CSV table of C-alpha atoms and ligand atoms in Angstrom, one decimal:
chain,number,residue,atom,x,y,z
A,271,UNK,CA,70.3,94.6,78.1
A,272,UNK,CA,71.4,93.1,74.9
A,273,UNK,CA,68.4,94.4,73.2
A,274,UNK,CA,66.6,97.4,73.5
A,275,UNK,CA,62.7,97.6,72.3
A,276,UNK,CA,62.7,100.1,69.8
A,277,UNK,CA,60.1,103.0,70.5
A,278,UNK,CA,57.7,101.2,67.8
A,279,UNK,CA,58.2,98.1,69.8
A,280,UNK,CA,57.7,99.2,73.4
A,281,UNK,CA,54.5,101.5,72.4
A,282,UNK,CA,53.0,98.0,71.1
A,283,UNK,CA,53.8,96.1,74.0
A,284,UNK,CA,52.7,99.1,76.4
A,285,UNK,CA,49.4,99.1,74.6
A,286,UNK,CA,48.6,95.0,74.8
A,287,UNK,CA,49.6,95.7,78.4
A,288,UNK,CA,46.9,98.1,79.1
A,289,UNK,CA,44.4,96.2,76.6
A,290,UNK,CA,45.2,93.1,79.1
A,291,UNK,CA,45.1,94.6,82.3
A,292,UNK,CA,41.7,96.5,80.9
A,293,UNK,CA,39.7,93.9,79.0
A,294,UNK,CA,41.4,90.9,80.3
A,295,UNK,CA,41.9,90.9,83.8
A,296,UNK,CA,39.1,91.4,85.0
A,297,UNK,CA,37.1,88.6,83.2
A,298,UNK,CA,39.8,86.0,82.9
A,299,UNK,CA,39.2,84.0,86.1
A,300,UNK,CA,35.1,84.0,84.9
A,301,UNK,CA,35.8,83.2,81.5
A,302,UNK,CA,37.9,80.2,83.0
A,303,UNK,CA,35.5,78.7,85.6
A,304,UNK,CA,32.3,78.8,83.2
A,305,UNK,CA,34.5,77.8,80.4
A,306,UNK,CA,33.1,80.9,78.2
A,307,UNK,CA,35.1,81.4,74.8
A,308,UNK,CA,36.2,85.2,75.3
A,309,UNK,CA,34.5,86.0,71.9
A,310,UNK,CA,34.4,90.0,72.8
A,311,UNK,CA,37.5,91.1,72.5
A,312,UNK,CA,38.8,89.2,68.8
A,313,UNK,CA,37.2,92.0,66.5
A,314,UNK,CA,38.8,95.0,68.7
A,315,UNK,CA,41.8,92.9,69.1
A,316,UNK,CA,41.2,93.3,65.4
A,317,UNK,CA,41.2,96.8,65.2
A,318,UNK,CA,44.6,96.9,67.5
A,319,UNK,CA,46.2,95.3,64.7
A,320,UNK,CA,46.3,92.3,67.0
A,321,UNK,CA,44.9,89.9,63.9
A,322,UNK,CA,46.7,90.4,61.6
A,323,UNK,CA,50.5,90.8,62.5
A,324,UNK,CA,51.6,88.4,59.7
A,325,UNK,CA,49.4,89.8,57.2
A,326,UNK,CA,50.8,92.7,54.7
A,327,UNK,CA,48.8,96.3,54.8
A,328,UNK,CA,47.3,95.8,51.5
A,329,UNK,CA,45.2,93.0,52.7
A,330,UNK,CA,44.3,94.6,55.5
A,331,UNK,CA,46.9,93.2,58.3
A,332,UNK,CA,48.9,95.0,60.2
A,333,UNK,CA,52.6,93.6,58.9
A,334,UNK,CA,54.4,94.3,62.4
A,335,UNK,CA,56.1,90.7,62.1
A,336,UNK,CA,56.4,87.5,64.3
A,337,UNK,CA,59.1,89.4,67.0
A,338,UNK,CA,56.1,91.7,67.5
A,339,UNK,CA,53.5,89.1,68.0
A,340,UNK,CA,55.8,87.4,70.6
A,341,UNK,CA,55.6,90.7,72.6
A,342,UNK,CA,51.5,90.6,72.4
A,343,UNK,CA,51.3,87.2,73.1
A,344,UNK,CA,53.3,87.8,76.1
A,345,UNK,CA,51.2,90.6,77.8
A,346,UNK,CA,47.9,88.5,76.3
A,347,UNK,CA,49.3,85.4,78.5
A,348,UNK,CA,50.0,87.4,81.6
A,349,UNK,CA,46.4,88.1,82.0
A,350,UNK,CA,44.5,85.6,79.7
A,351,UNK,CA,46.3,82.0,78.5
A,352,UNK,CA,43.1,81.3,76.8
A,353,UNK,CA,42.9,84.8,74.6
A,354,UNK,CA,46.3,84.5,74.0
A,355,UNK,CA,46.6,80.7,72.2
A,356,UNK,CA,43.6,81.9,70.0
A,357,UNK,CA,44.8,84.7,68.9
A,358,UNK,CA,49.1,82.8,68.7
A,359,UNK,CA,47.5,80.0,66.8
A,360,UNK,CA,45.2,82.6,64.3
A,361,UNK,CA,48.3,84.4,63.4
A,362,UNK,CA,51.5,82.1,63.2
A,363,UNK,CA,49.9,79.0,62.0
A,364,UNK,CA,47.0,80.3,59.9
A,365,UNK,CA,47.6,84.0,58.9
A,366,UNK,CA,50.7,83.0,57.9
A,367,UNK,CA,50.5,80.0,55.6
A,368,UNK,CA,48.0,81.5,53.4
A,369,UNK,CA,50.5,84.7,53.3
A,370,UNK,CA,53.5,82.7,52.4
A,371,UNK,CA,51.8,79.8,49.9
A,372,UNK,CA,48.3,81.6,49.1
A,373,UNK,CA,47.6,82.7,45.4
A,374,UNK,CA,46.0,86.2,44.8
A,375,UNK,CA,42.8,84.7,44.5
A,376,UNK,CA,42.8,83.0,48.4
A,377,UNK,CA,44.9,86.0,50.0
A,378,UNK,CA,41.7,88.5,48.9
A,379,UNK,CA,39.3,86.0,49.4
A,380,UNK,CA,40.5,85.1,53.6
A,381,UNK,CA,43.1,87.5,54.8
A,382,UNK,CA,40.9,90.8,55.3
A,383,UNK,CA,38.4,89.0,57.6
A,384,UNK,CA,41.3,87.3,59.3
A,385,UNK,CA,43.0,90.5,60.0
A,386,UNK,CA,40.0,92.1,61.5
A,387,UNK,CA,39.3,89.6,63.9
A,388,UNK,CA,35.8,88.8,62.0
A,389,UNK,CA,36.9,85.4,61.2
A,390,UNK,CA,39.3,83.5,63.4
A,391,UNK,CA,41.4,80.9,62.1
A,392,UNK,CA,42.2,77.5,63.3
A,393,UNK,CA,45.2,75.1,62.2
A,394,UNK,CA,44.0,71.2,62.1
A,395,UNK,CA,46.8,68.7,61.7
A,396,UNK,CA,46.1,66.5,64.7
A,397,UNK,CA,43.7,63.4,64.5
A,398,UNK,CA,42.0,60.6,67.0
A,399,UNK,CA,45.6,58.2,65.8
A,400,UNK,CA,48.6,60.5,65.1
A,401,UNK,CA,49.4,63.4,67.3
A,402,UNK,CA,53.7,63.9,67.2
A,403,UNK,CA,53.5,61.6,64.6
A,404,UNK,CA,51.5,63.9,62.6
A,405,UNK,CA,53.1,62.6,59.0
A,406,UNK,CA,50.9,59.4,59.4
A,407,UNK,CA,47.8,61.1,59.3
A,408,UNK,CA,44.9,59.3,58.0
A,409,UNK,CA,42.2,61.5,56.9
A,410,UNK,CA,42.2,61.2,52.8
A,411,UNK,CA,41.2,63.8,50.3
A,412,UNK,CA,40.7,62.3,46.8
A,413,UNK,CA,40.0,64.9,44.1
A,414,UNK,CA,37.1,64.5,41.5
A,415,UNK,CA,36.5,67.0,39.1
A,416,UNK,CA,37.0,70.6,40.3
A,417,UNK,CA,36.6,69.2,43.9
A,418,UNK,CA,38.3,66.9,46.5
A,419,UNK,CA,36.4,65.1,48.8
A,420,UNK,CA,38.0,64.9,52.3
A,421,UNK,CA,36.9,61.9,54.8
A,422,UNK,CA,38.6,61.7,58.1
A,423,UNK,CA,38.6,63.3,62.3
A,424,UNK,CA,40.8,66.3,63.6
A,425,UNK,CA,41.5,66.1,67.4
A,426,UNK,CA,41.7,68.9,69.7
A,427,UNK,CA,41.6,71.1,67.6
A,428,UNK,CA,41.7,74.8,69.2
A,429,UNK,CA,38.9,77.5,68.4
A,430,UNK,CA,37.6,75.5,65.5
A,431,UNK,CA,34.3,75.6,66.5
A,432,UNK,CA,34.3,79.3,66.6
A,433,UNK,CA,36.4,79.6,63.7
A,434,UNK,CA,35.6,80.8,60.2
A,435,UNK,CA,38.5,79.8,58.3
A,436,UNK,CA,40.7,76.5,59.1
A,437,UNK,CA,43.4,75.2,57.9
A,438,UNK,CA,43.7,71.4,57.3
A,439,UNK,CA,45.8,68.8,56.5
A,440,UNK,CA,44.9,65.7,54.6
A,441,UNK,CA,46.5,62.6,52.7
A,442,UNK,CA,46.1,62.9,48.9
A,443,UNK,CA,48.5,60.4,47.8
A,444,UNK,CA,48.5,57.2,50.1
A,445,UNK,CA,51.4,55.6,47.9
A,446,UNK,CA,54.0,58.6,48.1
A,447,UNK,CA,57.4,57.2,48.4
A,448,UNK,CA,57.3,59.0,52.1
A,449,UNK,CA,54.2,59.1,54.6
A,450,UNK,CA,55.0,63.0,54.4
A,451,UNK,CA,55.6,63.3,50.6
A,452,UNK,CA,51.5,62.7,50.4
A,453,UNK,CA,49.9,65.5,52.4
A,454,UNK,CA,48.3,68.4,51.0
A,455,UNK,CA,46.8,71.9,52.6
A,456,UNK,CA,43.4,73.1,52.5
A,457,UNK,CA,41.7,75.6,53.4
A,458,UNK,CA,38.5,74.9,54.3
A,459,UNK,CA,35.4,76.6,55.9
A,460,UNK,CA,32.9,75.6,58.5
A,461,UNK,CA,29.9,75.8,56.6
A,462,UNK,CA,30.7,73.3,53.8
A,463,UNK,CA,28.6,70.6,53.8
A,464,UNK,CA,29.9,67.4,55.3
A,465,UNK,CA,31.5,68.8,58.0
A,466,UNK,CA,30.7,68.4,61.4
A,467,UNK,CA,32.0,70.0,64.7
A,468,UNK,CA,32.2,67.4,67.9
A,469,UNK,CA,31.5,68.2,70.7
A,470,UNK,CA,33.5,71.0,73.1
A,471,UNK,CA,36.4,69.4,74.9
A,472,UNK,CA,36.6,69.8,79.1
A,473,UNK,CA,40.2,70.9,79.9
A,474,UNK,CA,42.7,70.9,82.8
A,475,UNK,CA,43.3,74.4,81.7
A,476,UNK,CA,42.8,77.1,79.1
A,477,UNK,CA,39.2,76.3,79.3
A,478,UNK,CA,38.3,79.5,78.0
A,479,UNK,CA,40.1,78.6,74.9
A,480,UNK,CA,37.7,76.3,72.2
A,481,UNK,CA,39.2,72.9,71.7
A,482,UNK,CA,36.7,70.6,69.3
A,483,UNK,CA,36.7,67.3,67.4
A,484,UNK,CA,36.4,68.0,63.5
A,485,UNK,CA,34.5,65.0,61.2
A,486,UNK,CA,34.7,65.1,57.6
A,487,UNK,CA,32.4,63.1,55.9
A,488,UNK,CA,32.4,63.0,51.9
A,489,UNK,CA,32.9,67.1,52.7
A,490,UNK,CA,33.7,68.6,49.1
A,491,UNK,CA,36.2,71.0,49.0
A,492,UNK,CA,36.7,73.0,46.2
A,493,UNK,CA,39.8,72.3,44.4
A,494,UNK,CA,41.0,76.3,44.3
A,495,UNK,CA,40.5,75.9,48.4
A,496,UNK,CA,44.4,73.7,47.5
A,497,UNK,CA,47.2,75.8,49.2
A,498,UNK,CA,50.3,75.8,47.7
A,499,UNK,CA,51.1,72.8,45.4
A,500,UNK,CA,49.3,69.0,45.9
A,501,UNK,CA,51.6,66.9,47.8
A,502,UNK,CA,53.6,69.6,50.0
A,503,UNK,CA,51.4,70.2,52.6
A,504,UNK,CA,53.4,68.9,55.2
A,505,UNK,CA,56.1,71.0,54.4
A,506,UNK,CA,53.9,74.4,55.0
A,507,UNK,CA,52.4,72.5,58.3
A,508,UNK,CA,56.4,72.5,60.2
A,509,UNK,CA,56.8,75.9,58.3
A,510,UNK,CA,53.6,77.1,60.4
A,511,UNK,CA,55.0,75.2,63.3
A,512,UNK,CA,58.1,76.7,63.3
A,513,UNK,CA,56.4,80.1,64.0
A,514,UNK,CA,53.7,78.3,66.1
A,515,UNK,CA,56.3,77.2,68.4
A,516,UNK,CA,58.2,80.9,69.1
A,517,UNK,CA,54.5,81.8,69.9
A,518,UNK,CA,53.6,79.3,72.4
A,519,UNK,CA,57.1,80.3,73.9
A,520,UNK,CA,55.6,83.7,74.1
A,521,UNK,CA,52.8,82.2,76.1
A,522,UNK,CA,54.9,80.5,78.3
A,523,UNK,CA,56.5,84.3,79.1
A,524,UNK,CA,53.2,85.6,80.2
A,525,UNK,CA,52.1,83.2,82.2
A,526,UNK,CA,55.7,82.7,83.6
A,527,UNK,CA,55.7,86.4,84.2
A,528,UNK,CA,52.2,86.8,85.6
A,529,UNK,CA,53.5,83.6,88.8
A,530,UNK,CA,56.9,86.0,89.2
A,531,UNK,CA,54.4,88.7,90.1
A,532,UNK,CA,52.0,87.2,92.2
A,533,UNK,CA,54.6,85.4,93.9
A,534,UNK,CA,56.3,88.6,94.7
A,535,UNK,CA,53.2,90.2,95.8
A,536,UNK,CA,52.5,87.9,98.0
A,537,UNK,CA,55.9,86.9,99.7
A,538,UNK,CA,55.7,90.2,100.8
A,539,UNK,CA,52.4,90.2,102.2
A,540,UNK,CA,51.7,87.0,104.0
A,541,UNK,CA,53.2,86.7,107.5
A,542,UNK,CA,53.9,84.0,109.4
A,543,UNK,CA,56.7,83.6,112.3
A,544,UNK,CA,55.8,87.4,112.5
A,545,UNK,CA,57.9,88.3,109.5
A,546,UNK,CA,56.9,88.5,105.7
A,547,UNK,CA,57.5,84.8,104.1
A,548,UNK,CA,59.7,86.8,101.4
A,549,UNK,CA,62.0,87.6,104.5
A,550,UNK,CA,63.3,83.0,104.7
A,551,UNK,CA,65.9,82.3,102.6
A,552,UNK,CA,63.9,79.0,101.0
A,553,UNK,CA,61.3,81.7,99.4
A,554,UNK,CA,63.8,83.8,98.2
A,555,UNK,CA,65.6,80.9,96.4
A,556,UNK,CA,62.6,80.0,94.8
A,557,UNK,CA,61.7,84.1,93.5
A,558,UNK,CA,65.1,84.1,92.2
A,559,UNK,CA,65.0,80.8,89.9
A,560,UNK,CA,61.5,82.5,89.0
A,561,UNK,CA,63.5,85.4,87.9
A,562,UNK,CA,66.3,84.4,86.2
A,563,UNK,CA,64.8,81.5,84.3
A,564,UNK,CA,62.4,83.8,82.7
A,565,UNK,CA,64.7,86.0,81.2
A,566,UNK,CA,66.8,83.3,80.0
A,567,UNK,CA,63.6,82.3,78.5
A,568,UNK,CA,62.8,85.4,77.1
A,569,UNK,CA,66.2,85.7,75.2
A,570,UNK,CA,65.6,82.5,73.6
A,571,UNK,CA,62.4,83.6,72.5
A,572,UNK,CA,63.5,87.3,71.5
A,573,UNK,CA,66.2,85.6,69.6
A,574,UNK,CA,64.2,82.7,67.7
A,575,UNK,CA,61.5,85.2,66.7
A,576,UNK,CA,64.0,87.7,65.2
A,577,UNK,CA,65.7,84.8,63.6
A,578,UNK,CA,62.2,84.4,61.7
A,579,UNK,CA,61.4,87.1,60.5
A,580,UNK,CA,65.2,87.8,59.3
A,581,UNK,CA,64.2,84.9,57.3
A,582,UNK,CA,66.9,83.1,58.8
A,583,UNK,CA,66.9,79.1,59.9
A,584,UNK,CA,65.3,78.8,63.2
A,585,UNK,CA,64.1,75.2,63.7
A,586,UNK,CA,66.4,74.9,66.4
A,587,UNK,CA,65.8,77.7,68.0
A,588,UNK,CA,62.2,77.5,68.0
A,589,UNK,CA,62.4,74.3,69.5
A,590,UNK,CA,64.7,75.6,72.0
A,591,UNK,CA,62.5,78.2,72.8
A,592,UNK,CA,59.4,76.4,73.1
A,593,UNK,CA,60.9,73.9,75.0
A,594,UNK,CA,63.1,76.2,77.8
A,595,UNK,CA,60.1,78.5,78.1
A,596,UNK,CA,57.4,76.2,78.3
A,597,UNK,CA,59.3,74.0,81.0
A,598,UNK,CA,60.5,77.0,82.7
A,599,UNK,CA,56.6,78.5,83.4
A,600,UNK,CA,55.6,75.4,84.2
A,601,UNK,CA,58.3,75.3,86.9
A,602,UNK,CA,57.4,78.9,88.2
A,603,UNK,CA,53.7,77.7,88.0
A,604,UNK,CA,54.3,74.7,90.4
A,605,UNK,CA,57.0,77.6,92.5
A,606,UNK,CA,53.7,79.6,92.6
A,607,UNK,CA,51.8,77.8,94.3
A,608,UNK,CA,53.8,76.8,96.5
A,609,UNK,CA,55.0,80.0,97.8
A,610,UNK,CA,50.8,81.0,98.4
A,611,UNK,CA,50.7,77.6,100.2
A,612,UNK,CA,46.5,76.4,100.9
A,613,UNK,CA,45.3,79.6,99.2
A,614,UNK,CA,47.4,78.5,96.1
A,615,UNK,CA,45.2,75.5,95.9
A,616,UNK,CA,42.2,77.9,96.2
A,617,UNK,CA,40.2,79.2,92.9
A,618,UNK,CA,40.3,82.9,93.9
A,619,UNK,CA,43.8,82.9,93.7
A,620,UNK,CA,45.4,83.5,90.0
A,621,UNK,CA,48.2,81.1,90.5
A,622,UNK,CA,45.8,78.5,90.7
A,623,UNK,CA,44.8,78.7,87.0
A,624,UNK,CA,48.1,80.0,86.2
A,625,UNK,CA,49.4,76.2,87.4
A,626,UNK,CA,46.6,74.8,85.1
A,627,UNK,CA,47.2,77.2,82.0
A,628,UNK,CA,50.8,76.2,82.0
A,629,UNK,CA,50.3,72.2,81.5
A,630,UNK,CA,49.6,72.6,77.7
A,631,UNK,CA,52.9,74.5,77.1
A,632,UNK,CA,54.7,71.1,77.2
A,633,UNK,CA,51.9,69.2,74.9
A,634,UNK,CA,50.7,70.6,72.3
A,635,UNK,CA,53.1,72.3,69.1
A,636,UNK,CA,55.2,69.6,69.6
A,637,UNK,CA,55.4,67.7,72.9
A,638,UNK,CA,58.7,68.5,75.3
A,639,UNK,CA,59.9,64.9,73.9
A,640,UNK,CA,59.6,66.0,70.6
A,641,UNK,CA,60.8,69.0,70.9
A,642,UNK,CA,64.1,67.4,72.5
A,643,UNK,CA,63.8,64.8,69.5
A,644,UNK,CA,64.0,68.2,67.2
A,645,UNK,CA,67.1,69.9,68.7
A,646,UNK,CA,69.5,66.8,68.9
A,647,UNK,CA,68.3,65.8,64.8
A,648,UNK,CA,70.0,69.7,64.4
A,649,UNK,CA,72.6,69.4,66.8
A,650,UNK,CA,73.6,66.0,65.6
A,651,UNK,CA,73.6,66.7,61.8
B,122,FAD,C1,44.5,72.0,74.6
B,122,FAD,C2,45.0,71.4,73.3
B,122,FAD,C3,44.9,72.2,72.1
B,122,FAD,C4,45.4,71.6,70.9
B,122,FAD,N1,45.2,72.3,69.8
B,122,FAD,C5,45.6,71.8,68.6
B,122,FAD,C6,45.3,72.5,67.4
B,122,FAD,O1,44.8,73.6,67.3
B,122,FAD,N2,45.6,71.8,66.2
B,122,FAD,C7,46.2,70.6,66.2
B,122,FAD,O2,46.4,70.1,65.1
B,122,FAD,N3,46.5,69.9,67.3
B,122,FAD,C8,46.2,70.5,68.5
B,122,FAD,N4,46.4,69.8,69.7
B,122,FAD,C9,47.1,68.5,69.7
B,122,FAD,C10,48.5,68.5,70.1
B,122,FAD,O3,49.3,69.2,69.2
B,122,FAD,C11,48.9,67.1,70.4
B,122,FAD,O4,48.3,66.7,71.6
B,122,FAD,C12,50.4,66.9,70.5
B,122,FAD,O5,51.1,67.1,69.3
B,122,FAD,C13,50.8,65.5,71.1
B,122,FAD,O6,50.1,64.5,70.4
B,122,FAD,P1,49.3,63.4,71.2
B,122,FAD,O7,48.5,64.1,72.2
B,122,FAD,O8,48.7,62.5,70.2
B,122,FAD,O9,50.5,62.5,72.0
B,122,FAD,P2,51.3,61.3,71.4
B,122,FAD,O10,52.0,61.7,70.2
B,122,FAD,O11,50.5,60.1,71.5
B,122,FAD,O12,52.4,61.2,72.6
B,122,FAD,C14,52.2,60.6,73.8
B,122,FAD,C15,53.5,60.6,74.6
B,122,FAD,O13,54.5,59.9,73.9
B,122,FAD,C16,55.6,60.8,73.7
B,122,FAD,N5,56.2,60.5,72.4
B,122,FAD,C17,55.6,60.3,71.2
B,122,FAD,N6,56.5,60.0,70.2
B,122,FAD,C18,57.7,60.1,70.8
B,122,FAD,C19,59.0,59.9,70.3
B,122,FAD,N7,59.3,59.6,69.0
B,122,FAD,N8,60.0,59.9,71.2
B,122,FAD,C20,59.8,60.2,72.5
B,122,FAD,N9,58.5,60.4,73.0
B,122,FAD,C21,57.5,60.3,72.2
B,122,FAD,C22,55.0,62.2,73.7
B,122,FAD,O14,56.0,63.1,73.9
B,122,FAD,C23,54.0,62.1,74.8
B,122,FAD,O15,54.6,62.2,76.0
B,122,FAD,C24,46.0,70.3,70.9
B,122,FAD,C25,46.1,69.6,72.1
B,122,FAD,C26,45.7,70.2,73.3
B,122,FAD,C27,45.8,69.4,74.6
């Protein structure tokens, strides 16, 4: 092994584990077939320190870093897809903005409720007309007085309508010399007037996971809701991103890891031609490409996430990481079912929703295309 947990390290990951296989397990299949948002567990997740890994201990956070997130999004994924994007996209891509561009003022105001899991955060960049092309966003926010007023739709936006602090991205100068030069940050909460939630989105997967249409409609923000400076919003969304992206690797791991293990399992106990199906040679292939592809995944990951919080350049590797381990789950996902032939197709088995769960890995943060689009930009410079 190139790198050992450390004993801090390992303790976390052994306690998510057992948190998982606990709390998680054994509801995950329900909260996925009556699409129920897993609201339960956020405020003890909360307590775990789960909340608020980005967040320093004076605000109440738990400071473990980005490298340990990755480790509890992993185990979160292996049992729940669902908990684990809510609580990936709460702590990279809202915890963390307001950590790294917040003034005193917003840090005391949001980060204690986000770190306990009383508030849950929600990052809204994507609208009904630009998804990768997330620079040309449309919605406007034109400041008068001590307020802006934002008009505009977010898209799919995950947990928002069960959030309690969002993060949004809107167009304050439409004549910047650049599309991206004229975005700006807000933080904004649901109960300003103005602002609507759509309706719940149906999935393919993650349908315990909260996905909603925002509309803003002459909603006025306050203008100390700003984060960081007017005009560089865009910048702190691909900052967020960056982070956002190591964490949806993460969740590729766990629900990579989770079809390795009930492939296994059941390889070993399904005969047919009086033998275990683990016992022909076409099974085995497809257990060890399982195997080895997520630990290749799982180095890119490790090594991405401790880029970050070294503080180091990571675009690349993110995007590496994102890429490698969300296409290499969704291969073991497809492997999966395979391998459990009809019964894979059935609901009662996990792989089933594991197969689901694992489409979004190569969609959202960045589609697979974009993510390709990203390396080459570095590799090429
Ligand atoms: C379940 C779910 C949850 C989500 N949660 C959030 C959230 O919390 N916050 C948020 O802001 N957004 C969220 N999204 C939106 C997500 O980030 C976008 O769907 C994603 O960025 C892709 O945008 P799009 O769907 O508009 O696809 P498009 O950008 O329209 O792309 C369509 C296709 O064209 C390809 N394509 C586009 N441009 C290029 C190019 N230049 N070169 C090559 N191919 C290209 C894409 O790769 C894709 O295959 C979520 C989406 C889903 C499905």
């Amino acid at each position: 092994m190139l790198y050992e947990l450390t004993e801090e390290e390992a303790m976390l990951r052994d306690m998510v584990r057992d948190f998982a296989a606990k709390e998680l397990e054994p509801k995950a299949e329900h909260y996925d077939q009556t699409e129920t948002f897993p609201h339960e567990h956020f405020e003890k997740m909360g307590e775990l320190g789960l909340m608020g890994m980005l967040i320093p201990e004076e605000y109440g956070g738990s400071d473990m870093g980005l490298f340990a997130e990755v480790l509890a999004v992993e185990e979160l994924a292996y049992s729940c897809a669902s908990t684990a994007i809510t609580m990936a996209v709460h702590n990279s891509l809202v915890t963390g903005p307001i950590v790294r561009c917040g003034n005193e003022e917003q840090k005391q105001e949001f980060l204690p409720g986000l770190a306990s899991g009383e508030r849950l955060g929600a990052y809204c960049l994507t609208e009904p007309n630009t998804g990768s092309d997330a620079a040309s966003l449309e919605m406007t926010a034109v400041k008068k007085g001590d307020k802006y007023v934002l008009n505009g739709t977010k898209s799919w936006i995950s947990t928002a309508g069960v959030s309690g602090v969002m993060l949004l991205f809107a167009r304050t100068d439409k004549d910047a010399a650049k599309k991206k030069e004229g975005i700006s940050a807000f933080i904004v909460t649901p109960d300003l007037p103005g602002l609507t939630i759509g309706k719940e989105e149906k999935k393919l997967g993650l349908r315990a996971s909260n996905t909603v249409q925002i509309i803003l409609e002459d909603c006025e923000v306050p203008a100390d809701r700003l984060l960081g400076e007017e005009n560089t919003g865009f910048k702190i969304a691909l900052n967020a991103l960056s982070a956002g992206r190591i964490g949806v690797a993460a969740q590729a791991l766990g629900i990579h890891r989770a079809c390795l293990d009930e492939s296994v399992r059941y390889s070993q106990e399904r005969h047919q031609f009086d033998q275990p199906i683990a016992n022909f040679q076409a099974i085995k292939v497809k257990i060890a490409d399982m195997a080895m592809e997520l630990e290749a995944a799982r180095w890119l990951v490790w090594q991405a996430a401790k880029l970050r919080d070294a503080g180091q350049p990571c675009i690349k590797e993110a995007s590496m990481a994102k890429l490698f381990a969300a296409e290499a789950a969704n291969r073991a996902a497809r492997e999966a079912v395979q391998i459990h032939g009809g019964y894979g197709y059935m609901k009662e088995y996990k792989v089933e929703r594991l197969f689901r769960d694992a489409k979004v890995l190569e969609i959202y943060e960045g589609t697979s295309e974009i993510q390709r689009l990203v390396i080459s930009r570095e590799v090429l410079a």
